[in-house]
Amino acid sequence: PRRLKAALRGFAIIAFAASVMAACDDLLPAKATDLLLNLVFVATTLCMVVGIACAIARKSRLGWFFLLAWAPSLIVFGIRIARNLGVFGQSDAIDMAGFFAIAFEAAALSLGIADRFRTLRQLSDMEAAEREALTRLATTDPMTGCCNRTVFQAELSRLEAIGASADMIIIDIDHLKETNDTAGHDVGDALIVAVGERLCQASGAESIVARLGGDEFAVVLWGGAR
């Protein structure tokens, strides 16, 4: 929520100022500045807890993750604040628990960040594969893998624009209907695919082979391929 974000920014500024004041204990009363700093820490922690609760209420899986990662630190932090306010006495165990809590939080957040990067990489790979598939569908004939009519026309326009000389060969497959009727459409399709493959193999680099539709192919040759 916007108000919560604004409150956290405000507490962050106040915490910075209170930290500077607490460091100047030779100029300012240490007890008052420490109390102010601890109260700001408490308010900031409560805002964090409310933020996590809002995320969980909105069914965000990240809310549960941050609650798990921060729970030990928040618990130890609360105990430290209580100690600073005089509820508990001084104990090295609290400080040691704080170090362990911070280590756990760092490890959990590192794993979370690594998982996030992995997810983003997977999404990026999926988008790249989808773009490649869409480009292939838009530029190739789905049966033979040759260029389609759109690429054929675009290539002719390109060659015309640069003033290049080119040869164009139009090829039909004879008796394809009879092949389909006698041997079946699967055999007829296999014949079309085989013709497309052999034309691509024979045409060379400076050429395109396009299936214009049905049993009709076009081969455009320029440069050394002529």
mmCIF file of C-alpha atoms in Angstrom:
data_model
loop_
_atom_site.group_PDB
_atom_site.id
_atom_site.type_symbol
_atom_site.label_atom_id
_atom_site.label_comp_id
_atom_site.label_asym_id
_atom_site.label_seq_id
_atom_site.Cartn_x
_atom_site.Cartn_y
_atom_site.Cartn_z
ATOM 1 C CA PRO A 1 0.000 0.000 0.000
ATOM 2 C CA ARG A 2 1.181 3.526 -0.798
ATOM 3 C CA ARG A 3 0.722 4.811 2.735
ATOM 4 C CA LEU A 4 2.804 1.949 4.090
ATOM 5 C CA LYS A 5 5.566 2.651 1.578
ATOM 6 C CA ALA A 6 5.508 6.335 2.515
ATOM 7 C CA ALA A 7 5.666 5.437 6.213
ATOM 8 C CA LEU A 8 8.643 3.133 5.652
ATOM 9 C CA ARG A 9 10.498 5.851 3.753
ATOM 10 C CA GLY A 10 9.761 8.299 6.543
ATOM 11 C CA PHE A 11 10.959 5.885 9.232
ATOM 12 C CA ALA A 12 14.107 5.189 7.201
ATOM 13 C CA ILE A 13 14.944 8.914 7.176
ATOM 14 C CA ILE A 14 14.166 9.236 10.884
ATOM 15 C CA ALA A 15 16.244 6.128 11.657
ATOM 16 C CA PHE A 16 19.211 7.611 9.796
ATOM 17 C CA ALA A 17 18.903 10.867 11.706
ATOM 18 C CA ALA A 18 18.439 9.031 15.018
ATOM 19 C CA SER A 19 21.516 6.896 14.299
ATOM 20 C CA VAL A 20 23.629 10.023 13.758
ATOM 21 C CA MET A 21 22.231 11.515 16.975
ATOM 22 C CA ALA A 22 22.953 8.320 18.917
ATOM 23 C CA ALA A 23 26.526 8.332 17.608
ATOM 24 C CA CYS A 24 27.026 11.837 18.989
ATOM 25 C CA ASP A 25 26.665 10.675 22.578
ATOM 26 C CA ASP A 26 29.265 13.199 23.717
ATOM 27 C CA LEU A 27 27.000 16.053 22.560
ATOM 28 C CA LEU A 28 23.512 14.620 23.094
ATOM 29 C CA PRO A 29 22.076 12.585 25.954
ATOM 30 C CA ALA A 30 22.731 8.947 25.108
ATOM 31 C CA LYS A 31 19.676 7.584 26.892
ATOM 32 C CA ALA A 32 17.248 9.794 24.967
ATOM 33 C CA THR A 33 18.837 9.197 21.559
ATOM 34 C CA ASP A 34 19.020 5.431 22.130
ATOM 35 C CA LEU A 35 15.363 5.402 23.136
ATOM 36 C CA LEU A 36 14.414 7.352 20.002
ATOM 37 C CA LEU A 37 16.426 4.989 17.813
ATOM 38 C CA ASN A 38 14.838 1.905 19.371
ATOM 39 C CA LEU A 39 11.332 3.315 18.987
ATOM 40 C CA VAL A 40 12.004 4.036 15.319
ATOM 41 C CA PHE A 41 13.271 0.456 14.903
ATOM 42 C CA VAL A 42 10.093 -0.867 16.501
ATOM 43 C CA ALA A 43 7.906 1.240 14.198
ATOM 44 C CA THR A 44 9.880 0.145 11.133
ATOM 45 C CA THR A 45 9.619 -3.505 12.137
ATOM 46 C CA LEU A 46 5.867 -3.195 12.616
ATOM 47 C CA CYS A 47 5.568 -1.660 9.150
ATOM 48 C CA MET A 48 7.527 -4.588 7.706
ATOM 49 C CA VAL A 49 5.220 -7.060 9.440
ATOM 50 C CA VAL A 50 2.168 -5.204 8.127
ATOM 51 C CA GLY A 51 3.676 -5.218 4.624
ATOM 52 C CA ILE A 52 4.237 -8.976 4.766
ATOM 53 C CA ALA A 53 0.681 -9.465 6.055
ATOM 54 C CA CYS A 54 -0.683 -7.379 3.160
ATOM 55 C CA ALA A 55 1.292 -9.457 0.672
ATOM 56 C CA ILE A 56 -0.024 -12.692 2.183
ATOM 57 C CA ALA A 57 -3.577 -11.311 2.200
ATOM 58 C CA ARG A 58 -3.181 -10.576 -1.513
ATOM 59 C CA LYS A 59 -2.133 -14.223 -2.011
ATOM 60 C CA SER A 60 1.453 -13.383 -2.885
ATOM 61 C CA ARG A 61 3.817 -16.314 -2.475
ATOM 62 C CA LEU A 62 6.647 -13.851 -1.889
ATOM 63 C CA GLY A 63 4.911 -12.738 1.317
ATOM 64 C CA TRP A 64 5.329 -16.186 2.841
ATOM 65 C CA PHE A 65 8.901 -16.370 1.598
ATOM 66 C CA PHE A 66 9.890 -13.073 3.203
ATOM 67 C CA LEU A 67 8.058 -14.033 6.396
ATOM 68 C CA LEU A 68 10.094 -17.242 6.558
ATOM 69 C CA ALA A 69 13.354 -15.443 5.735
ATOM 70 C CA TRP A 70 12.843 -12.572 8.138
ATOM 71 C CA ALA A 71 11.051 -14.332 10.998
ATOM 72 C CA PRO A 72 14.230 -15.310 12.939
ATOM 73 C CA SER A 73 15.711 -11.841 12.494
ATOM 74 C CA LEU A 74 12.474 -10.135 13.510
ATOM 75 C CA ILE A 75 12.147 -12.306 16.601
ATOM 76 C CA VAL A 76 15.727 -11.702 17.708
ATOM 77 C CA PHE A 77 15.389 -8.041 16.832
ATOM 78 C CA GLY A 78 12.327 -7.790 19.059
ATOM 79 C CA ILE A 79 14.237 -9.428 21.895
ATOM 80 C CA ARG A 80 17.133 -6.983 21.386
ATOM 81 C CA ILE A 81 14.755 -4.026 21.463
ATOM 82 C CA ALA A 82 13.208 -5.365 24.675
ATOM 83 C CA ARG A 83 16.684 -5.714 26.147
ATOM 84 C CA ASN A 84 17.577 -2.165 25.121
ATOM 85 C CA LEU A 85 14.397 -0.912 26.761
ATOM 86 C CA GLY A 86 15.306 -2.696 29.988
ATOM 87 C CA VAL A 87 12.853 -5.598 29.792
ATOM 88 C CA PHE A 88 15.700 -8.167 29.669
ATOM 89 C CA GLY A 89 19.171 -8.033 31.078
ATOM 90 C CA GLN A 90 22.360 -8.065 29.036
ATOM 91 C CA SER A 91 23.193 -11.453 27.477
ATOM 92 C CA ASP A 92 25.731 -12.573 24.896
ATOM 93 C CA ALA A 93 23.300 -15.275 23.806
ATOM 94 C CA ILE A 94 21.017 -12.624 22.330
ATOM 95 C CA ASP A 95 23.890 -11.174 20.285
ATOM 96 C CA MET A 96 24.930 -14.629 19.068
ATOM 97 C CA ALA A 97 21.325 -15.417 18.129
ATOM 98 C CA GLY A 98 21.298 -12.169 16.149
ATOM 99 C CA PHE A 99 24.314 -13.253 14.121
ATOM 100 C CA PHE A 100 22.739 -16.640 13.376
ATOM 101 C CA ALA A 101 19.445 -14.982 12.401
ATOM 102 C CA ILE A 102 21.207 -12.606 10.003
ATOM 103 C CA ALA A 103 23.133 -15.521 8.468
ATOM 104 C CA PHE A 104 19.888 -17.464 7.982
ATOM 105 C CA GLU A 105 18.217 -14.426 6.421
ATOM 106 C CA ALA A 106 21.154 -13.851 4.065
ATOM 107 C CA ALA A 107 21.145 -17.492 2.953
ATOM 108 C CA ALA A 108 17.363 -17.557 2.440
ATOM 109 C CA LEU A 109 17.317 -14.302 0.479
ATOM 110 C CA SER A 110 20.281 -15.438 -1.635
ATOM 111 C CA LEU A 111 18.410 -18.613 -2.552
ATOM 112 C CA GLY A 112 15.307 -16.570 -3.292
ATOM 113 C CA ILE A 113 17.204 -14.178 -5.544
ATOM 114 C CA ALA A 114 18.885 -17.080 -7.346
ATOM 115 C CA ASP A 115 15.492 -18.722 -7.904
ATOM 116 C CA ARG A 116 14.091 -15.438 -9.180
ATOM 117 C CA PHE A 117 16.936 -15.064 -11.685
ATOM 118 C CA ARG A 118 16.378 -18.675 -12.800
ATOM 119 C CA THR A 119 12.686 -17.963 -13.332
ATOM 120 C CA LEU A 120 13.445 -14.795 -15.288
ATOM 121 C CA ARG A 121 15.942 -16.715 -17.434
ATOM 122 C CA GLN A 122 13.339 -19.386 -18.154
ATOM 123 C CA LEU A 123 10.778 -16.730 -19.092
ATOM 124 C CA SER A 124 13.333 -15.035 -21.345
ATOM 125 C CA ASP A 125 14.163 -18.347 -23.041
ATOM 126 C CA MET A 126 10.466 -19.096 -23.511
ATOM 127 C CA GLU A 127 9.865 -15.665 -25.039
ATOM 128 C CA ALA A 128 12.849 -16.092 -27.363
ATOM 129 C CA ALA A 129 11.608 -19.530 -28.434
ATOM 130 C CA GLU A 130 8.117 -18.127 -28.985
ATOM 131 C CA ARG A 131 9.479 -15.265 -31.106
ATOM 132 C CA GLU A 132 11.542 -17.728 -33.128
ATOM 133 C CA ALA A 133 8.511 -19.969 -33.649
ATOM 134 C CA LEU A 134 6.342 -17.028 -34.728
ATOM 135 C CA THR A 135 9.055 -15.831 -37.110
ATOM 136 C CA ARG A 136 9.337 -19.330 -38.556
ATOM 137 C CA LEU A 137 5.574 -19.547 -39.036
ATOM 138 C CA ALA A 138 5.504 -16.146 -40.721
ATOM 139 C CA THR A 139 8.362 -16.854 -43.141
ATOM 140 C CA THR A 140 8.365 -20.574 -43.921
ATOM 141 C CA ASP A 141 6.072 -23.098 -45.476
ATOM 142 C CA PRO A 142 4.935 -25.405 -42.653
ATOM 143 C CA MET A 143 5.095 -28.580 -44.730
ATOM 144 C CA THR A 144 8.433 -28.277 -46.502
ATOM 145 C CA GLY A 145 10.323 -25.720 -44.435
ATOM 146 C CA CYS A 146 11.006 -23.717 -47.600
ATOM 147 C CA CYS A 147 10.285 -20.004 -47.792
ATOM 148 C CA ASN A 148 6.655 -19.036 -48.219
ATOM 149 C CA ARG A 149 5.027 -16.689 -50.720
ATOM 150 C CA THR A 150 5.542 -13.652 -48.466
ATOM 151 C CA VAL A 151 9.322 -14.135 -48.317
ATOM 152 C CA PHE A 152 9.388 -14.870 -52.046
ATOM 153 C CA GLN A 153 7.709 -11.562 -52.883
ATOM 154 C CA ALA A 154 9.859 -9.652 -50.391
ATOM 155 C CA GLU A 155 13.031 -11.126 -51.911
ATOM 156 C CA LEU A 156 11.961 -10.132 -55.413
ATOM 157 C CA SER A 157 11.299 -6.594 -54.163
ATOM 158 C CA ARG A 158 14.733 -6.481 -52.501
ATOM 159 C CA LEU A 159 16.531 -7.627 -55.633
ATOM 160 C CA GLU A 160 14.616 -5.110 -57.710
ATOM 161 C CA ALA A 161 15.450 -2.315 -55.261
ATOM 162 C CA ILE A 162 19.203 -2.953 -55.442
ATOM 163 C CA GLY A 163 19.114 -3.532 -59.198
ATOM 164 C CA ALA A 164 20.485 -7.071 -58.988
ATOM 165 C CA SER A 165 20.132 -9.524 -61.853
ATOM 166 C CA ALA A 166 18.383 -12.750 -60.939
ATOM 167 C CA ASP A 167 16.954 -15.884 -62.494
ATOM 168 C CA MET A 168 13.608 -17.309 -61.459
ATOM 169 C CA ILE A 169 12.577 -20.893 -62.058
ATOM 170 C CA ILE A 170 8.992 -22.054 -61.566
ATOM 171 C CA ILE A 171 8.608 -25.789 -60.930
ATOM 172 C CA ASP A 172 5.422 -27.862 -60.793
ATOM 173 C CA ILE A 173 5.170 -31.495 -59.727
ATOM 174 C CA ASP A 174 3.475 -33.454 -62.481
ATOM 175 C CA HIS A 175 0.732 -35.961 -61.741
ATOM 176 C CA LEU A 176 0.507 -35.075 -58.034
ATOM 177 C CA LYS A 177 -3.259 -35.588 -58.053
ATOM 178 C CA GLU A 178 -2.852 -39.082 -59.481
ATOM 179 C CA THR A 179 -0.238 -39.832 -56.824
ATOM 180 C CA ASN A 180 -2.630 -38.723 -54.095
ATOM 181 C CA ASP A 181 -5.459 -40.775 -55.582
ATOM 182 C CA THR A 182 -3.455 -43.963 -56.018
ATOM 183 C CA ALA A 183 -0.949 -43.910 -53.133
ATOM 184 C CA GLY A 184 -2.657 -41.603 -50.653
ATOM 185 C CA HIS A 185 -2.164 -38.023 -49.497
ATOM 186 C CA ASP A 186 0.626 -39.008 -47.089
ATOM 187 C CA VAL A 187 2.726 -40.197 -50.005
ATOM 188 C CA GLY A 188 1.829 -37.063 -51.966
ATOM 189 C CA ASP A 189 2.902 -34.870 -49.053
ATOM 190 C CA ALA A 190 6.151 -36.841 -48.731
ATOM 191 C CA LEU A 191 6.782 -36.213 -52.440
ATOM 192 C CA ILE A 192 6.287 -32.463 -51.986
ATOM 193 C CA VAL A 193 8.665 -32.440 -48.982
ATOM 194 C CA ALA A 194 11.304 -34.418 -50.898
ATOM 195 C CA VAL A 195 11.146 -32.046 -53.859
ATOM 196 C CA GLY A 196 11.531 -29.041 -51.537
ATOM 197 C CA GLU A 197 14.538 -30.610 -49.794
ATOM 198 C CA ARG A 198 16.301 -31.440 -53.074
ATOM 199 C CA LEU A 199 15.675 -27.987 -54.498
ATOM 200 C CA CYS A 200 17.184 -26.379 -51.377
ATOM 201 C CA GLN A 201 20.225 -28.667 -51.569
ATOM 202 C CA ALA A 202 20.808 -27.916 -55.250
ATOM 203 C CA SER A 203 20.206 -24.168 -55.285
ATOM 204 C CA GLY A 204 23.215 -22.821 -53.385
ATOM 205 C CA ALA A 205 23.694 -20.037 -50.869
ATOM 206 C CA GLU A 206 22.677 -17.062 -53.052
ATOM 207 C CA SER A 207 19.164 -18.307 -53.652
ATOM 208 C CA ILE A 208 15.810 -18.910 -52.095
ATOM 209 C CA VAL A 209 13.414 -21.772 -52.641
ATOM 210 C CA ALA A 210 9.791 -20.937 -51.959
ATOM 211 C CA ARG A 211 6.683 -23.055 -52.055
ATOM 212 C CA LEU A 212 4.003 -20.886 -53.619
ATOM 213 C CA GLY A 213 1.216 -23.329 -52.865
ATOM 214 C CA GLY A 214 0.043 -26.825 -53.735
ATOM 215 C CA ASP A 215 2.639 -28.445 -55.995
ATOM 216 C CA GLU A 216 4.221 -25.170 -57.177
ATOM 217 C CA PHE A 217 7.746 -24.078 -56.210
ATOM 218 C CA ALA A 218 9.792 -21.039 -57.177
ATOM 219 C CA VAL A 219 13.587 -20.817 -57.132
ATOM 220 C CA VAL A 220 15.226 -17.375 -57.266
ATOM 221 C CA LEU A 221 18.967 -17.332 -58.074
ATOM 222 C CA TRP A 222 21.359 -14.385 -57.998
ATOM 223 C CA GLY A 223 25.093 -13.835 -57.917
ATOM 224 C CA GLY A 224 27.182 -16.971 -58.141
ATOM 225 C CA ALA A 225 24.147 -19.229 -57.784
ATOM 226 C CA ARG A 226 22.968 -18.229 -61.286
#
